XYZ file of C-alpha atoms in Angstrom:
655
model
C -0.096 -0.188 0.019
C 2.666 2.507 0.939
C 4.529 1.882 -2.538
C 1.144 2.665 -4.397
C 0.981 5.794 -2.367
C 4.595 6.641 -3.234
C 3.585 6.124 -6.978
C 0.544 8.429 -6.595
C 2.410 11.195 -4.899
C 4.838 11.159 -7.928
C 2.088 11.748 -10.248
C 0.546 14.446 -7.960
C 4.219 16.006 -8.036
C 4.094 15.712 -12.041
C 0.760 17.633 -11.994
C 1.892 20.289 -9.592
C 5.198 20.701 -11.673
C 3.099 21.393 -14.654
C 0.972 24.131 -12.808
C 4.348 25.653 -11.319
C 5.943 25.751 -14.763
C 3.012 27.596 -16.342
C 1.031 29.856 -13.889
C 3.791 31.941 -12.364
C 5.484 32.474 -15.945
C 2.170 33.959 -17.042
C 1.747 35.738 -14.150
C 5.266 37.443 -14.404
C 4.394 38.314 -18.014
C 1.364 39.998 -16.968
C 2.735 41.364 -13.654
C -0.247 39.544 -11.842
C 0.949 39.104 -8.217
C -1.759 36.381 -7.433
C -0.406 34.272 -10.319
C 2.961 34.758 -9.247
C 2.324 33.654 -5.733
C 1.450 30.162 -6.741
C 5.017 29.585 -7.299
C 6.139 29.350 -3.665
C 3.339 27.028 -2.304
C 3.747 24.649 -5.468
C 7.598 24.426 -5.081
C 7.067 23.435 -1.387
C 4.277 20.938 -2.378
C 6.252 19.628 -5.226
C 9.177 18.963 -2.883
C 7.084 17.125 -0.155
C 5.218 14.977 -2.595
C 8.354 13.651 -4.029
C 10.217 13.436 -0.623
C 7.307 11.230 0.476
C 7.656 8.943 -2.497
C 11.496 8.660 -2.028
C 10.711 7.823 1.801
C 8.169 5.166 0.432
C 10.780 3.478 -1.740
C 13.576 3.775 1.169
C 11.033 2.082 3.457
C 10.562 -0.613 0.703
C 14.459 -1.279 0.765
C 14.731 -1.246 4.543
C 12.044 -3.862 5.049
C 13.298 -5.696 2.097
C 9.875 -5.771 0.333
C 10.599 -7.978 -2.572
C 7.097 -7.609 -4.046
C 8.696 -4.441 -5.730
C 10.892 -5.361 -8.781
C 13.240 -2.685 -8.010
C 13.921 -3.915 -4.382
C 14.311 -7.678 -5.722
C 16.860 -6.604 -8.197
C 19.129 -4.522 -5.992
C 18.782 -5.765 -2.571
C 18.936 -8.886 -0.301
C 17.758 -9.752 3.285
C 21.345 -10.554 4.437
C 22.625 -7.184 3.362
C 23.762 -4.848 6.165
C 21.514 -1.968 6.665
C 23.584 0.853 5.550
C 23.676 -0.778 2.114
C 19.845 -1.581 2.232
C 19.334 2.194 2.345
C 22.094 2.890 -0.291
C 20.516 0.499 -2.320
C 17.893 2.930 -2.855
C 19.958 5.148 -5.307
C 22.443 2.494 -6.226
C 20.270 1.688 -9.313
C 18.718 3.604 -12.115
C 15.305 4.099 -10.998
C 16.230 4.965 -7.625
C 19.053 7.510 -8.515
C 16.544 9.100 -10.918
C 14.103 9.481 -8.156
C 16.933 11.085 -5.940
C 17.853 13.397 -8.828
C 14.415 14.601 -8.958
C 14.046 14.976 -5.162
C 17.066 17.281 -5.377
C 15.701 19.196 -8.132
C 12.675 19.877 -6.069
C 14.435 20.422 -3.045
C 16.590 23.519 -4.931
C 13.305 24.725 -6.143
C 11.878 24.776 -2.392
C 15.128 26.239 -1.043
C 14.368 29.455 -3.454
C 11.049 29.904 -1.931
C 12.590 29.539 1.550
C 15.633 31.671 1.253
C 14.659 33.974 -1.846
C 12.614 36.628 -0.095
C 14.924 39.420 -1.391
C 14.550 38.282 -5.221
C 12.387 40.635 -7.276
C 8.975 38.833 -7.527
C 9.057 38.640 -11.182
C 12.545 36.980 -11.480
C 11.522 34.702 -8.516
C 8.328 33.606 -10.233
C 10.241 32.926 -13.528
C 13.185 31.125 -11.551
C 10.789 28.923 -9.798
C 8.775 28.248 -13.277
C 12.088 27.039 -14.994
C 13.019 24.979 -12.260
C 9.690 23.430 -12.312
C 10.041 22.630 -15.962
C 13.272 20.532 -15.264
C 11.454 18.748 -12.764
C 8.330 18.155 -14.868
C 10.695 16.905 -17.603
C 12.410 14.235 -15.263
C 9.214 13.160 -13.322
C 7.817 12.512 -16.957
C 11.041 10.107 -17.485
C 10.433 8.407 -14.052
C 6.595 7.735 -14.689
C 6.879 6.756 -18.312
C 10.084 4.981 -18.723
C 11.575 4.209 -15.087
C 8.771 3.676 -12.514
C 10.409 2.451 -9.238
C 7.269 1.177 -7.931
C 6.524 -1.607 -10.238
C 5.167 -4.544 -8.632
C 5.943 -8.294 -9.109
C 2.819 -10.799 -9.780
C 5.181 -13.680 -7.652
C 7.376 -12.090 -5.241
C 10.607 -14.025 -4.626
C 11.848 -15.272 -1.253
C 14.819 -13.035 -1.587
C 16.602 -10.595 -3.681
C 19.422 -10.476 -6.169
C 21.525 -7.960 -4.197
C 22.950 -4.731 -5.040
C 26.182 -4.634 -6.841
C 28.847 -5.699 -4.693
C 31.100 -2.724 -5.938
C 28.521 -0.276 -4.720
C 28.423 -2.036 -1.090
C 30.938 0.593 0.290
C 30.752 3.457 2.447
C 32.375 5.709 -0.016
C 29.677 4.851 -2.524
C 26.968 5.277 0.089
C 27.765 8.997 0.111
C 29.121 9.713 -3.146
C 26.058 9.745 -5.465
C 24.198 11.897 -3.104
C 26.763 14.660 -2.871
C 27.234 14.227 -6.656
C 23.616 14.886 -7.376
C 23.732 17.798 -5.319
C 26.262 19.021 -7.217
C 24.861 18.013 -10.737
C 21.496 19.076 -10.134
C 22.351 22.214 -8.098
C 23.500 23.533 -11.405
C 19.926 23.585 -12.428
C 19.687 26.635 -10.113
C 22.221 28.534 -12.137
C 20.410 27.453 -15.300
C 17.107 28.427 -14.065
C 18.579 31.886 -12.915
C 20.319 32.297 -16.483
C 16.950 31.367 -18.531
C 14.769 33.630 -16.193
C 16.929 36.614 -16.791
C 16.963 35.985 -20.298
C 13.129 35.997 -20.572
C 13.197 39.089 -18.253
C 15.847 40.763 -20.564
C 17.926 41.768 -17.571
C 21.366 40.692 -16.382
C 22.938 43.190 -13.881
C 25.119 43.313 -10.738
C 22.086 42.197 -8.577
C 21.679 39.009 -10.801
C 25.400 38.164 -10.410
C 25.008 38.377 -6.746
C 21.986 36.259 -6.563
C 23.227 33.309 -8.775
C 26.715 33.143 -7.024
C 25.672 31.611 -3.995
C 23.620 28.766 -5.592
C 26.405 28.343 -8.155
C 28.963 27.960 -5.136
C 26.794 25.445 -3.341
C 26.468 23.407 -6.212
C 30.027 23.280 -6.741
C 31.012 22.472 -3.220
C 28.750 19.443 -3.463
C 30.222 18.617 -6.887
C 33.667 18.814 -5.242
C 32.853 16.600 -2.423
C 30.928 13.847 -4.603
C 33.956 13.805 -7.038
C 36.330 13.502 -4.124
C 34.491 10.776 -2.542
C 34.365 8.769 -5.911
C 38.054 8.991 -6.509
C 38.769 7.841 -3.011
C 36.352 5.093 -3.556
C 37.957 4.085 -6.664
C 41.589 4.240 -4.987
C 40.905 1.842 -2.178
C 38.020 -0.131 -3.289
C 38.987 -1.264 -7.013
C 42.417 -2.518 -6.168
C 44.406 -0.890 -9.100
C 45.915 1.703 -6.963
C 45.043 4.604 -8.886
C 42.761 7.720 -8.257
C 41.304 8.832 -11.357
C 40.907 6.577 -14.538
C 39.420 9.153 -17.030
C 36.311 6.742 -17.189
C 33.697 8.406 -19.262
C 31.465 8.738 -16.442
C 34.478 10.360 -14.080
C 34.561 12.678 -16.868
C 31.006 13.399 -16.955
C 31.186 14.683 -13.448
C 34.696 16.542 -13.912
C 33.280 18.699 -16.882
C 30.561 20.475 -15.140
C 33.070 20.952 -12.169
C 35.319 22.784 -14.472
C 32.614 24.887 -15.961
C 31.094 25.532 -12.563
C 34.519 26.985 -11.387
C 34.643 29.270 -14.557
C 31.023 30.322 -13.647
C 31.749 31.384 -10.247
C 34.794 33.457 -11.398
C 32.816 34.844 -14.347
C 29.912 35.908 -11.661
C 32.148 37.924 -9.745
C 32.902 40.201 -12.753
C 29.193 40.677 -13.479
C 28.687 41.594 -9.851
C 31.637 43.748 -9.361
C 32.073 45.340 -12.719
C 28.742 44.369 -14.801
C 31.095 42.979 -17.601
C 31.128 39.428 -19.133
C 27.094 39.267 -18.796
C 26.653 37.226 -22.005
C 29.414 34.897 -21.127
C 28.276 34.293 -17.681
C 24.892 33.323 -18.786
C 26.358 30.908 -21.484
C 28.466 29.369 -18.691
C 25.222 28.855 -16.562
C 23.708 27.175 -19.633
C 26.604 25.044 -20.334
C 27.297 23.949 -16.968
C 23.797 22.505 -16.528
C 24.193 20.966 -19.842
C 27.075 18.954 -19.091
C 25.180 17.552 -16.029
C 22.214 16.481 -18.520
C 25.064 14.963 -20.712
C 26.342 13.211 -17.737
C 22.835 11.665 -17.194
C 22.663 10.377 -20.791
C 26.063 8.910 -20.491
C 25.137 6.859 -17.639
C 21.860 5.979 -18.638
C 21.859 5.535 -22.422
C 23.976 2.329 -22.847
C 26.403 3.889 -25.098
C 29.490 3.242 -22.574
C 29.913 0.450 -20.147
C 31.245 1.302 -16.980
C 31.029 0.299 -13.251
C 29.440 3.637 -12.852
C 26.622 3.083 -15.711
C 23.384 2.388 -14.527
C 21.026 1.334 -17.271
C 21.330 -0.251 -20.746
C 18.019 0.956 -22.465
C 18.292 2.863 -25.821
C 14.356 4.067 -25.058
C 15.573 5.907 -22.033
C 18.522 7.297 -23.716
C 16.317 8.726 -26.386
C 14.152 10.331 -23.672
C 17.230 11.754 -22.068
C 18.316 12.863 -25.355
C 15.223 14.828 -25.904
C 15.356 16.485 -22.522
C 18.849 17.627 -23.401
C 17.833 18.807 -26.590
C 14.769 20.693 -25.246
C 16.535 22.539 -22.548
C 19.978 23.173 -24.200
C 18.283 24.093 -27.414
C 15.659 26.469 -26.045
C 18.198 28.054 -23.720
C 20.659 28.692 -26.627
C 18.106 30.174 -28.894
C 16.510 32.305 -26.168
C 20.275 33.278 -25.464
C 20.813 34.304 -29.172
C 17.442 36.171 -29.230
C 18.318 38.335 -25.971
C 22.287 38.633 -26.821
C 21.938 42.421 -27.458
C 20.141 42.994 -23.876
C 23.277 41.956 -22.364
C 25.757 44.629 -23.431
C 28.565 45.103 -20.687
C 29.257 48.532 -18.872
C 32.356 47.885 -17.358
C 35.866 48.526 -19.260
C 39.015 47.414 -17.907
C 42.662 47.132 -19.310
C 44.733 44.333 -20.374
C 46.196 44.146 -17.006
C 43.651 43.908 -14.427
C 41.703 41.594 -12.208
C 38.993 41.590 -14.865
C 41.407 40.291 -17.577
C 42.908 37.771 -15.017
C 39.289 36.229 -14.539
C 38.777 36.042 -18.383
C 42.191 34.203 -18.650
C 40.955 31.922 -15.926
C 37.607 31.154 -17.696
C 39.233 30.498 -20.857
C 41.648 27.884 -19.454
C 39.072 26.125 -17.420
C 36.681 25.988 -20.341
C 39.356 24.864 -23.018
C 40.347 22.200 -20.295
C 36.478 21.062 -20.126
C 36.336 21.041 -23.785
C 39.637 18.648 -23.985
C 37.750 16.374 -21.602
C 34.860 16.563 -23.617
C 36.522 15.653 -26.821
C 38.269 12.636 -25.309
C 35.072 11.446 -23.878
C 33.006 11.915 -26.901
C 35.285 11.076 -29.851
C 35.285 7.223 -29.476
C 31.570 7.281 -29.714
C 31.724 9.668 -32.772
C 34.093 7.463 -34.467
C 32.111 4.298 -33.772
C 28.744 5.800 -34.979
C 30.191 7.964 -37.898
C 33.288 5.990 -39.110
C 32.429 2.350 -37.562
C 35.906 2.482 -35.817
C 36.480 1.428 -32.215
C 38.741 3.761 -30.539
C 40.223 3.905 -26.966
C 40.989 7.419 -25.420
C 42.741 6.760 -22.374
C 45.082 8.597 -19.638
C 48.135 9.214 -22.020
C 45.765 11.610 -24.335
C 44.110 13.092 -21.175
C 47.444 13.707 -19.296
C 49.102 15.015 -22.589
C 46.426 17.516 -23.505
C 44.916 18.582 -20.373
C 47.826 19.022 -18.241
C 49.279 21.904 -19.707
C 46.182 24.115 -19.060
C 46.010 23.121 -15.354
C 49.914 23.898 -15.270
C 48.844 27.702 -16.907
C 46.082 28.114 -14.595
C 48.465 27.199 -11.626
C 50.902 29.860 -12.837
C 48.536 32.798 -13.294
C 46.140 32.104 -10.484
C 48.136 34.087 -7.647
C 48.680 37.025 -10.113
C 44.772 37.095 -11.087
C 43.727 36.947 -7.464
C 45.969 40.059 -6.371
C 45.533 42.019 -9.190
C 43.024 45.268 -8.617
C 39.875 45.734 -10.844
C 39.822 48.040 -13.979
C 43.505 48.801 -14.060
C 46.695 47.217 -12.554
C 50.474 47.465 -12.552
C 52.025 44.017 -13.004
C 55.145 44.740 -11.596
C 53.765 45.716 -8.176
C 51.887 42.417 -7.934
C 54.957 40.641 -9.051
C 57.071 42.310 -6.546
C 54.419 41.375 -3.868
C 54.538 37.648 -4.785
C 58.411 37.271 -4.444
C 58.127 35.355 -1.453
C 55.977 32.929 -2.877
C 58.052 32.529 -5.934
C 60.972 32.122 -3.653
C 59.359 29.291 -1.777
C 58.200 27.432 -4.824
C 61.954 27.501 -6.376
C 63.071 26.215 -3.129
C 60.744 23.385 -3.026
C 61.358 22.442 -6.758
C 65.285 22.479 -5.722
C 64.535 20.295 -2.741
C 62.376 17.776 -4.662
C 64.984 17.602 -7.516
C 67.918 16.976 -5.232
C 66.322 14.302 -3.006
C 64.561 12.396 -5.754
C 66.031 9.048 -6.687
C 64.915 9.375 -10.296
C 65.390 12.332 -12.762
C 61.861 12.985 -13.626
C 60.793 16.731 -14.170
C 57.156 15.969 -13.528
C 57.519 15.730 -9.756
C 59.469 18.497 -8.809
C 57.729 20.899 -11.049
C 54.457 19.949 -9.836
C 55.660 20.185 -6.138
C 56.729 23.933 -7.051
C 53.600 24.823 -8.726
C 51.609 23.551 -5.703
C 53.777 25.452 -3.291
C 53.496 28.494 -5.512
C 49.628 28.205 -5.157
C 49.733 27.769 -1.692
C 52.101 30.655 -0.860
C 50.333 32.863 -3.250
C 47.152 32.124 -1.354
C 49.153 33.237 2.051
C 50.777 36.158 0.281
C 47.257 37.318 -0.867
C 45.770 37.138 2.473
C 48.804 38.893 4.243
C 48.582 41.816 1.875
C 44.886 42.305 2.583
C 45.916 43.056 6.342
C 47.317 46.484 5.410
C 50.348 47.916 6.966
C 51.524 48.793 10.446
C 50.421 47.215 13.810
C 47.789 44.436 14.598
C 47.789 42.921 11.030
C 46.714 39.514 12.564
C 43.851 41.191 14.311
C 42.933 42.579 10.583
C 43.472 39.092 9.421
C 41.183 37.871 11.584
C 38.417 40.253 10.558
C 38.900 39.696 6.879
C 35.412 38.740 5.397
C 34.907 35.036 5.164
C 34.788 35.318 1.275
C 38.431 36.435 1.349
C 39.485 33.525 3.608
C 37.454 31.067 1.436
C 39.230 32.108 -1.689
C 42.572 31.558 -0.167
C 41.863 28.327 1.417
C 40.296 27.031 -1.975
C 43.209 28.259 -4.112
C 45.614 26.649 -1.342
C 43.497 23.397 -1.310
C 44.156 23.164 -5.258
C 47.813 23.657 -4.903
C 47.732 20.775 -2.027
C 45.906 18.379 -4.409
C 48.433 19.239 -7.341
C 51.452 18.388 -4.851
C 49.840 15.190 -4.128
C 49.094 14.035 -7.738
C 52.390 14.997 -9.015
C 54.211 13.193 -6.127
C 52.158 10.089 -6.570
C 52.698 10.053 -10.358
C 56.139 10.622 -10.321
C 57.522 8.780 -7.446
C 55.298 5.780 -6.427
C 56.779 2.280 -6.549
C 55.256 -0.937 -7.218
C 55.755 -4.443 -6.780
C 53.806 -7.537 -8.230
C 54.766 -11.050 -7.532
C 53.714 -14.601 -6.544
C 54.265 -14.765 -2.477
C 54.457 -18.006 -0.343
C 53.298 -17.744 3.290
C 56.189 -16.339 5.210
C 57.731 -14.599 2.386
C 58.776 -10.908 2.603
C 58.720 -8.058 -0.204
C 61.201 -5.141 0.043
C 59.501 -1.712 -1.033
C 60.898 1.827 -0.629
C 62.575 1.038 2.571
C 59.697 -1.091 3.922
C 59.180 -4.923 4.404
C 55.833 -6.311 3.588
C 55.431 -9.887 5.132
C 52.686 -12.350 4.251
C 51.876 -14.188 7.498
C 48.675 -16.275 6.600
C 45.549 -16.216 4.396
C 42.422 -17.020 5.837
C 38.921 -17.699 4.807
C 36.352 -15.515 6.304
C 32.615 -15.566 6.244
C 31.099 -11.935 5.889
C 27.342 -11.150 6.348
C 26.790 -11.764 2.559
C 30.011 -12.371 1.363
C 33.081 -14.889 1.478
C 36.263 -13.406 1.953
C 40.068 -14.525 1.428
C 41.900 -12.332 3.843
C 45.587 -11.887 3.910
C 47.401 -11.238 7.137
C 50.165 -9.091 6.331
C 52.748 -7.481 8.472
C 54.359 -3.939 7.630
C 57.724 -3.278 9.240
C 60.942 -0.937 8.673
C 64.307 -1.432 9.872
C 63.018 -4.234 11.814
C 60.505 -2.369 13.840
C 56.831 -3.389 13.020
C 54.584 -0.607 11.960
C 51.180 -2.356 11.474
C 49.086 -5.186 10.486
C 47.202 -5.040 7.040
C 44.158 -7.180 6.042
C 43.966 -7.255 2.340
C 40.701 -9.206 1.115
C 39.438 -10.852 -2.025
C 35.548 -11.198 -1.596
C 32.991 -13.202 -3.497
C 29.322 -12.547 -3.329
C 27.408 -15.811 -3.793
C 24.253 -13.985 -4.777
C 25.498 -11.765 -7.384
C 28.330 -14.268 -8.104
C 30.876 -11.500 -8.325
C 34.209 -10.843 -6.679
C 35.743 -7.845 -5.365
C 38.948 -6.490 -4.207
C 39.559 -4.855 -0.922
C 42.885 -3.211 -0.821
C 44.649 -2.857 2.666
C 46.101 0.530 3.105
C 48.652 1.742 5.873
C 47.724 5.700 5.631
C 50.387 8.257 6.491
C 50.761 12.041 6.227
C 53.787 11.433 3.870
C 52.947 8.279 2.055
C 50.676 5.186 1.786
C 51.537 1.525 1.746
C 48.970 -0.173 -0.454
C 48.489 -4.061 -0.586
C 46.424 -6.074 -2.805
C 46.018 -9.928 -2.305
C 44.895 -11.790 -5.387
C 44.286 -15.378 -6.355
C 45.941 -18.642 -5.222
C 48.710 -19.627 -7.990
C 49.036 -23.352 -9.214
C 52.568 -23.914 -7.974
C 51.455 -22.607 -4.609
C 51.667 -18.883 -3.046
C 49.387 -15.921 -3.862
C 49.571 -13.183 -6.103
C 50.112 -10.135 -4.372
C 50.589 -6.278 -5.424
C 52.355 -3.843 -3.243
C 52.779 0.178 -3.803
C 54.531 2.956 -2.257
C 52.327 6.127 -2.680
C 53.949 9.207 -1.536
C 51.675 12.000 -0.582
C 48.643 10.151 -1.745
C 46.404 11.731 0.910
C 47.310 15.068 -0.063
C 45.273 14.647 -2.982
C 42.110 14.239 -0.975
C 43.271 16.754 1.600
C 43.560 19.133 -1.108
C 40.106 18.475 -2.337
C 38.521 18.734 1.275
C 40.389 22.448 1.286
C 38.762 23.328 -1.680
C 35.207 22.421 -0.410
C 36.039 24.076 2.938
C 37.149 27.184 1.102
C 33.893 27.326 -0.818
C 31.947 26.724 2.398
C 33.696 29.394 4.174
C 32.594 31.759 1.211
C 29.332 30.742 1.113
C 29.046 31.372 4.950
C 29.994 35.111 4.294
C 27.214 37.350 5.492
C 27.467 39.263 2.213
C 26.063 36.457 0.523
C 22.965 36.426 2.336
C 22.204 39.989 2.501
C 23.940 41.653 -0.401
C 21.254 40.593 -2.976
C 18.430 42.096 -0.682
C 20.265 45.172 -0.048
C 18.374 47.227 -2.587
C 14.627 47.745 -1.936
C 12.248 46.044 -4.623
C 9.552 48.226 -6.168
C 5.794 46.731 -6.719
C 6.954 45.384 -10.114
C 9.468 43.428 -8.441
C 12.512 45.148 -10.367
C 15.375 46.648 -8.199
C 15.348 50.150 -7.326
C 18.137 52.081 -8.505
C-alpha cells in the first residue's frame, strides 16, 4: 500500500510541476501578483510529494519488500542496513528519483531563502526549475517507474552490485547529485534573466551562492568517488579518465569558471553574456552526464542502465532544454551589453584568462570522452582514448592556470600594474623555487614532473598566503585585521591553497610511486621503498553476505613493526561477483597499499604492493577546496547583499 502511495504522490508531483511551470510564468509576464504567488506553495508541495515518494521507496528497501521489482533486483535480506538504504540510489530508477528529489529541494530552497528576490524574477526562476522537474518526473513515470510490483514475489533478492556496497559509494552519489542538480539553479536563474531581458550586478550576486553551493557538493562528490576508486577497485590509482568520471569533472570545471565569471558581473557588470552562457553550459554538461550513464552507449562500473528508449528520452530532454536556452540566449544577446571597461592588466583580464583555461580544459575532456563514440557511429571504428591523451592534452592548461592564479587573485579591478603585484609575490616564488630544488635533490629518478608539480603546488599555497597577508594592510595589529577579513576572502585563499595541495599530491604520486607485483608464499617478504611487507597467513572469512579470502600482512621498517594489514578478495554468492578490498597503511607522507590476489597453481598467492608518496594530499586538497567554498558561502554578504536594494512593486530592483 505504501508503494502505491509513493507512486501516486509522484503523479501528483508531476501535476503540480506542470502548474508551477506555467502559472507563475504567465503571472510574471502579466505582472499579476496572485498568479506569481502560486510559485512558492507549488514548489513546497512538489518537494514534499517527491520526498514522501522517496521515503516510501526507502522503506521498501529497509523492510526488504521483494514484491517491488526494484528491491528484488537491488537488495537482499542479508545485506547490512547501510547498504539496504544506499540500494535506493544504487540503481537507475532510484537514482533518478533522488535526482528529482534534489531538483525539487533546490526549487523549495528558493522559496525559503529567496525572499529578497524581485517577484517577477523569483516566479520565473521557480517556473523554469519546475520545467526541469516536470521533464524528469515524466521520465520516471513513463520509462523508469521505481514502484513496479511483481506478480509472484521471490523469497529473496538478487543483491546490490558488490562494488557499490561500500561506505564511500554510500555518500558519493547524493553529494554528486547535489552538485549536478544544483547547477540547475544557475540554469534557471540564467533562463529567467533571459526571459526578463535583464542581467545586472544584482543578478550576478543572486546566482553566485547557488552556483557555489553546487560546486562545493560536486567537489565533495568527485573526491569521494576518487577515494572509493583508490581503495576499493584495487588498481592503486585515483583517476581513470573513465567517461562517467569525466561526466562529473566537466561540469565541475565549467562551474568553477562560472563562479569566477559571476564575480565580474557583480563587481564590474562585464562578461554578462559569457556568464549566462556558462550557466547554461554547466547544466548542459550535467544532462550529458545523465545521458552517458543511462543510455547504454558506454560500459562502466558507474553506468546504471542499458536501455536505448531511456537514452532517447534523456537526449530529448537535453535537446529541449539546451536548444531552447541557447535560442533564447541568441535572441536576447543585445540586452546583455557590458558596461564596465578594463585594461589588459587587471583583475577582470585575469578572470577572463581563468575562464578561458578552465573552459578549454573542459572542452579537451569533452572531446576525449565523446570522440570514441563519434568514431564508432560515424566511421565504424573502435577507438580508445585513455590516460596518455588526457594527461598530455589536459595537463598544460592546469599548469598554466596554476601559474597565473596567484597573479589574478591579487590584481586590482579595472587597471593594475603587473610589476607591483609581482614584487608582492616574490616570497611565494622563492618558496616555490626552493621546493623545486629540494624535490630535485632528494628524488631518486630524474623526472621533471615531480619537482615541477611540487613547485607549482607550493606556488599556489604561497600565493594564497601572500594574498591574505597583503589584505591585512600595513602597520601594527595585522593579525587582528587578518581575523576580521570577510569569510569570502578566507574562503578564496583556502580554496586556492587546496588546489595547490592537491597538485602536490598528484605530482608526487605520479612521479615517485613504486610498485611490486609477484607471487608470494606464506612467510615471504617483499622489500619496497625501505619497507618490509610480509605475508603471514591467508584465511577464509565468512561475511554477512560474502565469503572473503583475507591475507594477514605485517608491515615493518628497519626491523620495527609498523602495523598489520588485512587485504581481502571477496566473493558475493548471490551476485556471483568478486571484489578486491585493498589494505592501506595511511600516513601523512605516504601510503603503503597491498592487494591480495588469487592462489597460484604452483603454490603461493599473487600480491601487489605499492608505495604512494603524498597520496592523501590529493583528498586533503579537495577537502580544503570544499572548505574554502563553504567559508565563502557562509559570508554574510552572500546572504544580505542581494537584498540590499529595496524592490519596487513590479519586482525590479530600485536604483
